[in-house]
CSV table of C-alpha atoms in Angstrom, one decimal:
chain,number,residue,atom,x,y,z
A,286,MET,CA,-10.9,-9.7,-22.6
A,287,GLN,CA,-10.6,-6.1,-23.8
A,288,TYR,CA,-8.2,-3.5,-22.4
A,289,TYR,CA,-9.2,0.1,-22.4
A,290,GLN,CA,-7.2,3.1,-21.5
A,291,PRO,CA,-9.7,6.0,-21.5
A,292,GLY,CA,-8.4,9.5,-21.5
A,293,SER,CA,-11.3,11.0,-19.5
A,294,LEU,CA,-13.6,10.1,-16.7
A,295,ALA,CA,-16.7,10.3,-18.9
A,296,ASP,CA,-15.1,7.9,-21.3
A,297,ALA,CA,-14.1,5.6,-18.5
A,298,VAL,CA,-17.7,5.5,-17.2
A,299,ASP,CA,-19.0,4.8,-20.8
A,300,ARG,CA,-16.6,1.8,-21.1
A,301,LEU,CA,-17.7,0.5,-17.7
A,302,LYS,CA,-21.4,0.8,-18.8
A,303,GLU,CA,-21.1,-0.8,-22.2
A,304,VAL,CA,-19.5,-4.1,-21.0
A,305,ASP,CA,-21.3,-6.6,-18.8
A,306,GLU,CA,-18.5,-7.5,-16.5
A,307,ALA,CA,-15.8,-4.7,-16.5
A,308,LYS,CA,-13.2,-4.0,-13.8
A,309,ILE,CA,-11.3,-0.8,-13.1
A,310,VAL,CA,-7.6,-1.2,-12.9
A,311,ALA,CA,-5.2,1.6,-11.6
A,312,GLY,CA,-2.1,0.6,-9.7
A,313,GLY,CA,-2.9,-3.1,-10.3
A,314,GLN,CA,-1.8,-4.2,-6.8
A,315,SER,CA,-5.2,-5.6,-5.9
A,316,MET,CA,-6.7,-6.3,-9.3
A,317,MET,CA,-3.8,-8.2,-10.8
A,318,PRO,CA,-3.5,-10.9,-8.0
A,319,LEU,CA,-7.3,-11.5,-8.4
A,320,LEU,CA,-6.8,-11.9,-12.2
A,321,ARG,CA,-3.7,-14.1,-11.9
A,322,GLN,CA,-5.3,-16.4,-9.4
A,323,GLY,CA,-8.4,-16.8,-11.6
A,324,LEU,CA,-10.7,-15.3,-8.9
A,325,ILE,CA,-12.2,-12.9,-11.5
A,326,SER,CA,-12.4,-13.1,-15.2
A,327,PRO,CA,-13.8,-9.8,-16.4
A,328,ASP,CA,-14.8,-9.1,-20.1
A,329,ALA,CA,-12.9,-5.8,-20.0
A,330,LEU,CA,-10.3,-4.0,-17.9
A,331,VAL,CA,-10.7,-0.2,-17.8
A,332,ASP,CA,-7.3,1.2,-17.0
A,333,ILE,CA,-7.9,4.7,-15.5
A,334,THR,CA,-4.2,5.7,-15.1
A,335,ALA,CA,-4.4,8.0,-18.2
A,336,VAL,CA,-7.4,9.9,-16.8
A,337,PRO,CA,-6.1,13.4,-16.0
A,338,ASP,CA,-6.3,15.4,-12.8
A,339,LEU,CA,-6.6,12.5,-10.4
A,340,ASP,CA,-3.0,12.4,-9.2
A,341,GLU,CA,-2.8,15.5,-7.0
A,342,VAL,CA,-2.6,16.0,-3.3
A,343,THR,CA,-4.2,19.4,-2.4
A,344,ALA,CA,-4.0,20.4,1.2
A,345,SER,CA,-5.0,23.8,2.7
A,346,ASP,CA,-5.0,24.7,6.4
A,347,ASP,CA,-8.5,23.3,6.7
A,348,THR,CA,-9.2,20.7,4.0
A,349,VAL,CA,-7.3,17.9,2.2
A,350,GLU,CA,-8.1,16.4,-1.2
A,351,ILE,CA,-6.2,13.4,-2.4
A,352,GLY,CA,-6.7,12.3,-6.0
A,353,ALA,CA,-7.7,8.7,-6.6
A,354,LEU,CA,-4.5,8.0,-8.6
A,355,VAL,CA,-2.1,9.3,-6.0
A,356,THR,CA,0.1,6.3,-5.1
A,357,TYR,CA,0.9,5.5,-1.5
A,358,SER,CA,4.6,6.5,-2.1
A,359,GLU,CA,3.5,9.8,-3.5
A,360,LEU,CA,1.3,10.3,-0.4
A,361,LEU,CA,4.2,9.5,1.9
A,362,ASP,CA,6.3,12.1,0.1
A,363,ALA,CA,3.7,14.8,0.4
A,364,GLU,CA,4.1,17.3,3.2
A,365,LEU,CA,0.6,16.2,4.4
A,366,CYS,CA,2.1,13.0,5.8
A,367,ALA,CA,4.8,14.9,7.7
A,368,ASP,CA,2.0,16.8,9.5
A,369,LEU,CA,-0.5,14.0,10.0
A,370,ASP,CA,1.1,11.2,12.1
A,371,LEU,CA,-2.0,9.0,11.8
A,372,LEU,CA,-2.0,9.1,8.0
A,373,ARG,CA,1.7,8.5,7.8
A,374,ASP,CA,1.6,5.6,10.2
A,375,ALA,CA,-1.1,3.9,8.1
A,376,VAL,CA,0.5,4.5,4.8
A,377,GLU,CA,3.8,3.2,6.0
A,378,ALA,CA,2.1,0.0,7.2
A,379,ILE,CA,0.9,-0.8,3.7
A,380,GLY,CA,2.7,-3.7,2.0
A,381,ASP,CA,6.3,-2.7,1.1
A,382,VAL,CA,8.1,-0.1,-1.1
A,383,PRO,CA,7.2,-1.5,-4.5
A,384,VAL,CA,3.6,-2.1,-3.6
A,385,ARG,CA,3.3,1.5,-2.3
A,386,ASN,CA,5.0,2.7,-5.5
A,387,ALA,CA,2.2,1.3,-7.6
A,388,GLY,CA,-0.8,1.0,-5.4
A,389,THR,CA,-3.2,4.0,-5.4
A,390,ILE,CA,-5.4,5.4,-2.7
A,391,GLY,CA,-8.5,5.2,-4.8
A,392,GLY,CA,-7.8,1.6,-5.8
A,393,GLY,CA,-7.3,0.5,-2.2
A,394,VAL,CA,-10.5,2.1,-1.0
A,395,SER,CA,-12.5,0.7,-3.9
A,396,HIS,CA,-11.1,-2.8,-3.5
A,397,ALA,CA,-12.5,-2.8,0.1
A,398,ASP,CA,-10.3,-5.6,1.5
A,399,PRO,CA,-11.2,-5.7,5.2
A,400,ALA,CA,-7.6,-6.0,6.2
A,401,GLN,CA,-6.4,-2.8,4.5
A,402,ASP,CA,-4.4,-0.5,6.7
A,403,LEU,CA,-5.5,2.9,5.3
A,404,PRO,CA,-9.3,2.9,5.7
A,405,PRO,CA,-9.3,3.0,9.5
A,406,ALA,CA,-7.1,6.1,9.5
A,407,LEU,CA,-9.4,7.7,6.9
A,408,GLN,CA,-12.4,6.8,9.0
A,409,CYS,CA,-10.9,8.5,12.0
A,410,LEU,CA,-10.3,11.6,9.9
A,411,ASP,CA,-14.0,11.5,9.0
A,412,ALA,CA,-13.0,11.2,5.3
A,413,ALA,CA,-15.3,10.9,2.4
A,414,ALA,CA,-14.7,9.1,-0.9
A,415,VAL,CA,-15.8,11.2,-3.9
A,416,SER,CA,-17.1,9.3,-6.9
A,417,PHE,CA,-18.3,10.0,-10.4
A,418,ASP,CA,-21.0,7.9,-12.1
A,419,GLY,CA,-21.3,9.7,-15.5
A,420,ASP,CA,-24.0,12.1,-14.3
A,421,GLY,CA,-22.6,13.7,-11.2
A,422,THR,CA,-20.4,13.3,-8.2
A,423,ARG,CA,-21.3,11.7,-4.9
A,424,ARG,CA,-19.7,11.8,-1.6
A,425,HIS,CA,-19.6,8.7,0.5
A,426,ASP,CA,-18.8,8.8,4.3
A,427,LEU,CA,-16.1,6.2,4.6
A,428,SER,CA,-17.6,4.9,7.8
A,429,GLU,CA,-20.7,3.9,5.8
A,430,PHE,CA,-19.0,3.2,2.5
A,431,PHE,CA,-17.9,-0.5,3.1
A,432,LEU,CA,-20.8,-2.9,3.0
A,433,ASP,CA,-19.2,-6.3,3.2
A,434,TYR,CA,-16.1,-8.2,2.2
A,435,TYR,CA,-14.9,-6.5,-1.0
A,436,LEU,CA,-18.2,-4.7,-1.4
A,437,THR,CA,-18.8,-1.0,-1.3
A,438,GLU,CA,-21.7,1.5,-2.0
A,439,LEU,CA,-20.3,2.1,-5.5
A,440,ALA,CA,-22.4,1.2,-8.5
A,441,PRO,CA,-20.7,-1.0,-11.1
A,442,HIS,CA,-19.9,2.0,-13.3
A,443,GLU,CA,-19.0,4.4,-10.6
A,444,ILE,CA,-15.4,5.5,-10.2
A,445,VAL,CA,-13.8,6.8,-7.0
A,446,THR,CA,-12.1,10.1,-8.0
A,447,GLY,CA,-10.6,11.1,-4.7
A,448,ILE,CA,-10.6,11.2,-0.9
A,449,GLU,CA,-11.5,14.4,1.1
A,450,PHE,CA,-11.3,15.2,4.7
A,451,GLU,CA,-11.0,18.2,7.1
A,452,ARG,CA,-7.7,18.5,8.9
A,453,PRO,CA,-8.1,17.7,12.6
A,454,PRO,CA,-7.1,20.5,15.0
A,455,ALA,CA,-3.3,20.9,15.5
A,456,ARG,CA,-3.7,20.0,19.2
A,457,ALA,CA,-5.1,16.5,18.2
A,458,GLY,CA,-2.9,13.4,18.1
A,459,GLY,CA,-3.3,10.4,16.0
A,460,ALA,CA,-1.6,7.0,15.5
A,461,TYR,CA,-2.1,3.7,13.7
A,462,ALA,CA,-0.9,0.5,15.3
A,463,SER,CA,-0.9,-2.9,13.5
A,464,ASP,CA,0.6,-6.3,13.4
A,465,THR,CA,1.5,-8.6,10.5
A,466,GLU,CA,2.5,-12.2,10.5
A,467,ALA,CA,5.2,-11.6,8.0
A,468,PRO,CA,7.0,-8.3,7.0
A,469,GLY,CA,5.0,-6.8,4.1
A,470,GLY,CA,2.0,-9.0,4.7
A,471,TRP,CA,-1.6,-8.3,5.4
A,472,SER,CA,-2.3,-6.9,8.9
A,473,THR,CA,-3.8,-9.4,11.3
A,474,ALA,CA,-4.9,-6.5,13.6
A,475,GLY,CA,-4.9,-2.8,12.8
A,476,ILE,CA,-6.3,0.1,14.7
A,477,ALA,CA,-6.3,3.8,14.2
A,478,ALA,CA,-6.9,6.4,16.9
A,479,LEU,CA,-7.4,10.1,17.0
A,480,VAL,CA,-7.8,12.0,20.2
A,481,VAL,CA,-8.5,15.7,20.5
A,482,PRO,CA,-7.8,17.5,23.8
A,483,ASP,CA,-9.8,20.5,25.0
A,484,ALA,CA,-8.5,23.8,23.6
A,485,GLU,CA,-8.9,25.5,27.0
A,486,ASP,CA,-7.5,23.1,29.7
A,487,GLY,CA,-5.3,21.1,27.3
A,488,GLU,CA,-6.0,17.8,28.8
A,489,THR,CA,-9.7,16.9,28.8
A,490,CYS,CA,-10.4,14.7,25.8
A,491,VAL,CA,-13.3,16.3,23.9
A,492,ASP,CA,-13.3,14.0,20.8
A,493,ALA,CA,-12.0,10.5,20.3
A,494,ARG,CA,-12.2,8.5,17.1
A,495,LEU,CA,-11.2,4.8,16.7
A,496,ALA,CA,-11.5,2.5,13.7
A,497,TYR,CA,-10.0,-0.9,13.0
A,498,CYS,CA,-9.3,-3.3,10.1
A,499,ALA,CA,-8.8,-7.1,9.9
A,500,GLY,CA,-11.4,-7.6,12.7
A,501,ALA,CA,-14.7,-7.6,10.8
A,502,PRO,CA,-16.0,-8.0,7.2
A,503,VAL,CA,-15.3,-4.3,6.6
A,504,PRO,CA,-12.8,-1.7,7.9
A,505,LYS,CA,-15.0,-0.4,10.8
A,506,ARG,CA,-15.4,2.8,12.7
A,507,VAL,CA,-15.8,1.8,16.4
A,508,PRO,CA,-19.3,2.3,17.8
A,509,ASP,CA,-19.9,5.7,19.4
A,510,GLU,CA,-20.6,4.2,22.8
A,511,ILE,CA,-17.0,2.8,22.9
A,512,GLU,CA,-15.3,6.0,21.6
A,513,SER,CA,-17.2,8.1,24.0
A,514,LEU,CA,-15.6,6.2,27.0
A,515,LEU,CA,-12.5,8.3,26.2
A,516,VAL,CA,-14.4,11.6,26.1
A,517,GLY,CA,-15.1,14.0,29.0
A,518,ASP,CA,-12.1,13.6,31.2
A,519,ARG,CA,-8.3,13.2,31.0
A,520,ILE,CA,-7.6,9.8,29.5
A,521,ASP,CA,-6.2,7.3,32.0
A,522,ARG,CA,-4.8,3.8,31.7
A,523,GLU,CA,-7.9,2.2,33.2
A,524,THR,CA,-10.1,3.8,30.5
A,525,VAL,CA,-7.8,2.7,27.8
A,526,ASP,CA,-7.9,-0.9,29.1
A,527,GLU,CA,-11.7,-0.6,29.2
A,528,VAL,CA,-11.8,0.6,25.6
A,529,ALA,CA,-9.5,-2.2,24.4
A,530,MET,CA,-11.7,-4.8,26.0
A,531,ALA,CA,-14.8,-3.2,24.5
A,532,ILE,CA,-13.2,-3.3,21.0
A,533,VAL,CA,-12.3,-6.9,21.5
A,534,ASP,CA,-16.0,-7.6,22.2
A,535,ASP,CA,-17.0,-5.7,19.1
A,536,LEU,CA,-14.8,-7.8,16.7
A,537,GLU,CA,-16.4,-10.3,14.3
A,538,LEU,CA,-13.5,-12.7,13.9
A,539,ILE,CA,-13.9,-15.9,12.0
A,540,ASP,CA,-12.5,-19.1,13.5
A,541,ASP,CA,-10.7,-20.1,10.4
A,542,VAL,CA,-8.2,-22.8,9.6
A,543,GLY,CA,-4.8,-21.7,10.8
A,544,ASP,CA,-6.2,-18.7,12.6
A,545,ASP,CA,-6.1,-18.4,16.3
A,546,VAL,CA,-9.0,-16.2,17.4
A,547,GLU,CA,-7.8,-15.8,21.0
A,548,TYR,CA,-4.4,-14.6,19.8
A,549,ARG,CA,-6.0,-12.2,17.4
A,550,LYS,CA,-8.1,-10.7,20.2
A,551,HIS,CA,-4.9,-10.4,22.2
A,552,LEU,CA,-3.3,-8.5,19.3
A,553,PHE,CA,-6.3,-6.2,19.1
A,554,ARG,CA,-6.0,-5.5,22.8
A,555,VAL,CA,-2.4,-4.6,22.5
A,556,MET,CA,-2.7,-2.6,19.3
A,557,THR,CA,-5.6,-0.6,20.7
A,558,LYS,CA,-3.6,0.4,23.8
A,559,ARG,CA,-0.6,1.2,21.6
A,560,ALA,CA,-2.7,3.3,19.2
A,561,ILE,CA,-4.4,5.4,21.9
A,562,THR,CA,-1.3,5.9,24.1
A,563,THR,CA,0.7,7.0,21.0
A,564,ALA,CA,-2.0,9.3,19.8
A,565,LEU,CA,-2.2,10.9,23.2
A,566,ARG,CA,1.6,11.3,23.4
A,567,ARG,CA,1.5,13.1,20.0
A,568,SER,CA,-1.4,15.4,21.1
A,569,ASP,CA,-1.0,18.5,23.1
A,570,ALA,CA,-2.5,16.6,26.1
A,571,PRO,CA,-0.2,15.3,28.9
A,572,PRO,CA,0.7,11.6,28.6
A,573,LEU,CA,-1.4,8.8,29.8
A,574,ALA,CA,-2.6,9.3,33.4
A,575,GLU,CA,-2.3,6.4,35.8
A,576,ALA,CA,-5.6,5.4,37.3
A,577,PRO,CA,-6.2,7.0,40.7
A,578,ARG,CA,-5.7,4.6,43.6
B,82,MET,CA,-9.5,-1.6,-29.7
B,83,SER,CA,-8.5,-5.1,-30.6
B,84,ALA,CA,-7.9,-8.0,-28.2
B,85,ILE,CA,-4.2,-7.7,-28.8
B,86,ASP,CA,-2.4,-4.4,-28.7
B,87,ASP,CA,1.1,-3.2,-29.7
B,88,ILE,CA,3.1,-1.7,-26.9
B,89,THR,CA,6.4,0.1,-27.1
B,90,ILE,CA,8.8,0.3,-24.2
B,91,GLU,CA,12.4,1.4,-23.8
B,92,LEU,CA,13.8,-1.8,-22.4
B,93,ASN,CA,17.3,-1.4,-20.9
B,94,GLY,CA,17.9,1.6,-23.2
B,95,GLU,CA,16.6,0.0,-26.4
B,96,GLU,CA,13.2,0.7,-27.9
B,97,GLN,CA,11.1,-2.5,-28.2
B,98,THR,CA,7.7,-2.9,-29.8
B,99,PHE,CA,5.7,-6.1,-29.1
B,100,SER,CA,2.2,-7.4,-29.0
B,101,VAL,CA,0.5,-8.1,-25.7
B,102,GLU,CA,-2.9,-9.6,-24.7
B,103,PRO,CA,-5.1,-7.5,-22.3
B,104,GLY,CA,-4.3,-8.0,-18.7
B,105,VAL,CA,-0.9,-9.7,-19.3
B,106,PRO,CA,1.5,-8.5,-16.6
B,107,LEU,CA,4.7,-6.7,-17.5
B,108,ARG,CA,6.7,-9.6,-16.2
B,109,ASP,CA,5.2,-12.1,-18.7
B,110,ALA,CA,5.8,-9.6,-21.5
B,111,ILE,CA,9.4,-9.2,-20.6
B,112,ARG,CA,10.0,-13.0,-20.3
B,113,ASN,CA,7.9,-14.3,-23.1
B,114,GLU,CA,7.8,-11.5,-25.7
B,115,LEU,CA,11.2,-10.0,-25.1
B,116,GLU,CA,12.9,-13.2,-23.9
B,117,LEU,CA,14.7,-11.7,-21.0
B,118,THR,CA,14.5,-14.2,-18.2
B,119,GLY,CA,16.4,-12.5,-15.4
B,120,THR,CA,13.1,-11.2,-14.2
B,121,LYS,CA,11.9,-14.2,-12.3
B,122,GLU,CA,8.5,-15.7,-11.7
B,123,ALA,CA,7.6,-17.2,-8.4
B,124,CYS,CA,4.7,-16.3,-6.2
B,125,GLU,CA,2.4,-14.8,-8.9
B,126,VAL,CA,0.7,-12.5,-6.3
B,127,GLY,CA,3.1,-9.8,-5.5
B,128,GLU,CA,4.6,-11.2,-2.3
B,129,CYS,CA,8.1,-12.4,-3.2
B,130,GLY,CA,9.7,-9.6,-5.3
B,131,SER,CA,11.5,-12.0,-7.6
B,132,CYS,CA,10.1,-10.1,-10.6
B,133,MET,CA,11.3,-6.6,-9.4
B,134,THR,CA,11.6,-4.2,-12.3
B,135,LEU,CA,12.4,-0.5,-12.6
B,136,VAL,CA,9.7,1.5,-14.5
B,137,GLU,CA,11.0,5.0,-15.0
B,138,GLY,CA,13.5,4.2,-12.3
B,139,THR,CA,10.9,3.2,-9.7
B,140,PRO,CA,10.9,-0.4,-8.4
B,141,VAL,CA,7.7,-2.3,-9.0
B,142,LYS,CA,6.6,-5.9,-8.9
B,143,SER,CA,6.2,-6.6,-12.5
B,144,CYS,CA,3.8,-9.5,-12.0
B,145,LEU,CA,1.3,-6.9,-10.7
B,146,ILE,CA,1.7,-4.2,-13.4
B,147,PRO,CA,-0.4,-4.6,-16.6
B,148,ALA,CA,2.1,-4.5,-19.5
B,149,HIS,CA,-0.1,-1.8,-21.1
B,150,GLN,CA,0.9,0.6,-18.3
B,151,ALA,CA,4.5,0.4,-19.4
B,152,ASP,CA,3.7,1.7,-22.9
B,153,GLY,CA,6.0,4.6,-23.7
B,154,LYS,CA,8.0,4.2,-20.5
B,155,ALA,CA,11.6,3.2,-19.7
B,156,VAL,CA,11.9,-0.2,-18.2
B,157,THR,CA,15.1,-1.6,-16.6
B,158,THR,CA,15.6,-5.2,-15.8
B,159,VAL,CA,18.5,-6.9,-14.1
B,160,GLU,CA,20.0,-7.4,-17.6
B,161,GLY,CA,20.2,-3.7,-18.0
B,162,LEU,CA,22.3,-2.8,-14.9
B,163,ALA,CA,25.8,-3.7,-16.1
B,164,ASP,CA,27.7,-1.0,-17.9
B,165,ARG,CA,28.3,-2.0,-21.5
B,166,SER,CA,29.3,1.4,-22.8
B,167,ASP,CA,32.8,0.2,-23.5
B,168,ASP,CA,33.6,-3.0,-25.2
B,169,GLY,CA,33.5,-5.1,-22.1
B,170,GLU,CA,30.9,-5.4,-19.4
B,171,ASP,CA,31.3,-3.7,-16.0
B,172,LEU,CA,28.9,-5.1,-13.5
B,173,HIS,CA,26.9,-2.7,-11.4
B,174,PRO,CA,28.4,-2.1,-7.9
B,175,VAL,CA,25.4,-3.9,-6.4
B,176,GLN,CA,26.0,-7.0,-8.6
B,177,GLU,CA,29.7,-6.8,-7.5
B,178,GLY,CA,28.6,-6.6,-3.9
B,179,PHE,CA,26.5,-9.8,-4.2
B,180,ILE,CA,29.4,-11.6,-5.7
B,181,GLU,CA,32.0,-10.3,-3.2
B,182,GLU,CA,29.9,-11.1,-0.2
B,183,PHE,CA,28.3,-14.2,-1.7
B,184,GLY,CA,24.8,-12.7,-1.0
B,185,MET,CA,22.9,-15.7,-2.3
B,186,GLN,CA,22.5,-19.4,-2.0
B,187,CYS,CA,20.2,-20.8,-4.7
B,188,GLY,CA,20.2,-17.5,-6.4
B,189,TYR,CA,16.6,-17.4,-7.5
B,190,CYS,CA,15.6,-14.3,-5.6
B,191,THR,CA,18.9,-12.5,-6.4
B,192,PRO,CA,17.9,-10.5,-9.5
B,193,GLY,CA,14.9,-9.1,-7.6
B,194,PHE,CA,17.1,-8.2,-4.7
B,195,VAL,CA,19.7,-6.6,-7.0
B,196,VAL,CA,17.1,-4.5,-8.8
B,197,SER,CA,15.5,-3.3,-5.5
B,198,SER,CA,18.9,-2.6,-4.0
B,199,VAL,CA,19.9,-0.5,-7.0
B,200,ALA,CA,16.7,1.6,-6.5
B,201,MET,CA,17.3,1.9,-2.8
B,202,LEU,CA,20.9,3.1,-3.2
B,203,GLU,CA,19.8,5.7,-5.8
B,204,GLU,CA,17.5,7.2,-3.2
B,205,ASN,CA,19.7,6.6,-0.2
B,206,PRO,CA,23.4,5.8,-0.9
B,207,ASP,CA,24.2,5.1,2.7
B,208,PRO,CA,21.4,3.1,4.3
B,209,SER,CA,21.5,1.7,7.8
B,210,ARG,CA,20.7,-2.0,8.3
B,211,GLU,CA,17.3,-1.0,9.5
B,212,GLU,CA,16.6,1.1,6.5
B,213,MET,CA,17.7,-1.8,4.3
B,214,LYS,CA,15.3,-4.1,6.1
B,215,GLN,CA,12.5,-1.7,5.5
B,216,TYR,CA,13.2,-1.0,1.9
B,217,LEU,CA,13.9,-4.7,0.9
B,218,LYS,CA,10.8,-6.0,2.8
B,219,GLY,CA,9.2,-6.7,-0.6
B,220,ASN,CA,11.9,-9.2,-1.5
B,221,LEU,CA,11.8,-12.7,0.0
B,222,CYS,CA,14.7,-15.0,0.2
B,223,ARG,CA,14.1,-18.5,1.5
B,224,CYS,CA,17.7,-19.6,1.8
B,225,THR,CA,20.0,-17.1,3.4
B,226,GLY,CA,18.4,-15.5,6.4
B,227,TYR,CA,19.2,-12.2,4.7
B,228,THR,CA,22.5,-11.5,6.6
B,229,LYS,CA,24.7,-12.0,3.5
B,230,ILE,CA,22.3,-10.1,1.4
B,231,PHE,CA,22.5,-7.1,3.6
B,232,ASP,CA,26.3,-7.5,3.7
B,233,ALA,CA,26.2,-7.4,-0.1
B,234,VAL,CA,24.2,-4.2,-0.2
B,235,GLU,CA,26.5,-2.7,2.4
B,236,HIS,CA,29.5,-3.6,0.3
B,237,ALA,CA,27.8,-2.0,-2.7
B,238,ALA,CA,27.0,1.1,-0.7
B,239,GLU,CA,30.7,1.5,0.2
B,240,GLN,CA,31.5,1.6,-3.5
B,241,TYR,CA,28.8,4.3,-3.9
B,242,ASP,CA,30.5,6.4,-1.2
B,243,GLY,CA,34.0,6.0,-2.4
């Protein structure tokens, strides 16, 4: 195996193109376990940590750009995470301090583990992954980006250079709720919610976005017909229950050894309710309305 | 680039150059090339924290960091925490804390906990128990139930204060 540390994106793409089976490594938190367990044996590792200009968080009033090499800890320290509860929740749910110190946002997204905590939050923010393939840059809608377990739209020599999204309006509220079997472990159910109340009356939900991880082969934006149940009125408890049940029906859980599908469904029901009610509480809308009797 | 590369790190304050094969984690380089075995190996996949190491002062699981990435950087292992500036050896307050409170049973996870705790107290010299639990989530101990470990860190934090 060869180890390359290219100093530019173009150089990195060239290295990826010239070797049959090359893998990109950045923070190492996903790639190294695969290597160590013998699950992959690439001919070359292309370490992109020396590529310049990929480690900045750039946030204006409207748009946010996060470089691929920004670590989760750096993201948590950025002012952006103080403003965006949804993003902060999701980053805090990732692994533990040392994992967040090394793991990068570009690496996580490219690795495409279906149980990763951050993609659902990014999907709710309508984020795009920006990539470079040697000829030009492409933008990938993160709700379409993940194709299957550990599989994305990326070509083998294509490198994610960053994540971009537009800031949700200040009156919106967001939250990520998840559960893990052990502290620091993979999420067994994770759901992100973003709700936007009407600018005029302050309580009618005009936009609702939901996405989940660990419930399907990919981190998944919830189908529009489920999200739209929350839109058009003030959100009440009955509707939240209905949405939680609909999400449980949408899951593609595998009945695996040691896994209890019914319990996982229960977790998704609870986490969905928690995410939506917390998002609502953090928005400018009044708290959850009880269903009319 | 050859299949084996030379890497230079500042290990516990001393510059060290060694050869490393591609993809070898920093932990294996520290143990096998530099022969410091305080950095433990256990889970191999970044779950247990036994191999916790400071790279430029930041705690990372050294089984998950390619050794190449430490090239040119300052690396601190548990062996580098005690103060040897005078003739003797003054243990780090965190090490003292683990001894005073007996924050261990079999001791295998202890170096990892000590390194993580040192990093935590650098950031936050007076952590609450809840903050300790959050920060030390990446270190697993299968013996103690953690109570004595948190007592040890609290003991060390008191030394930091006073």
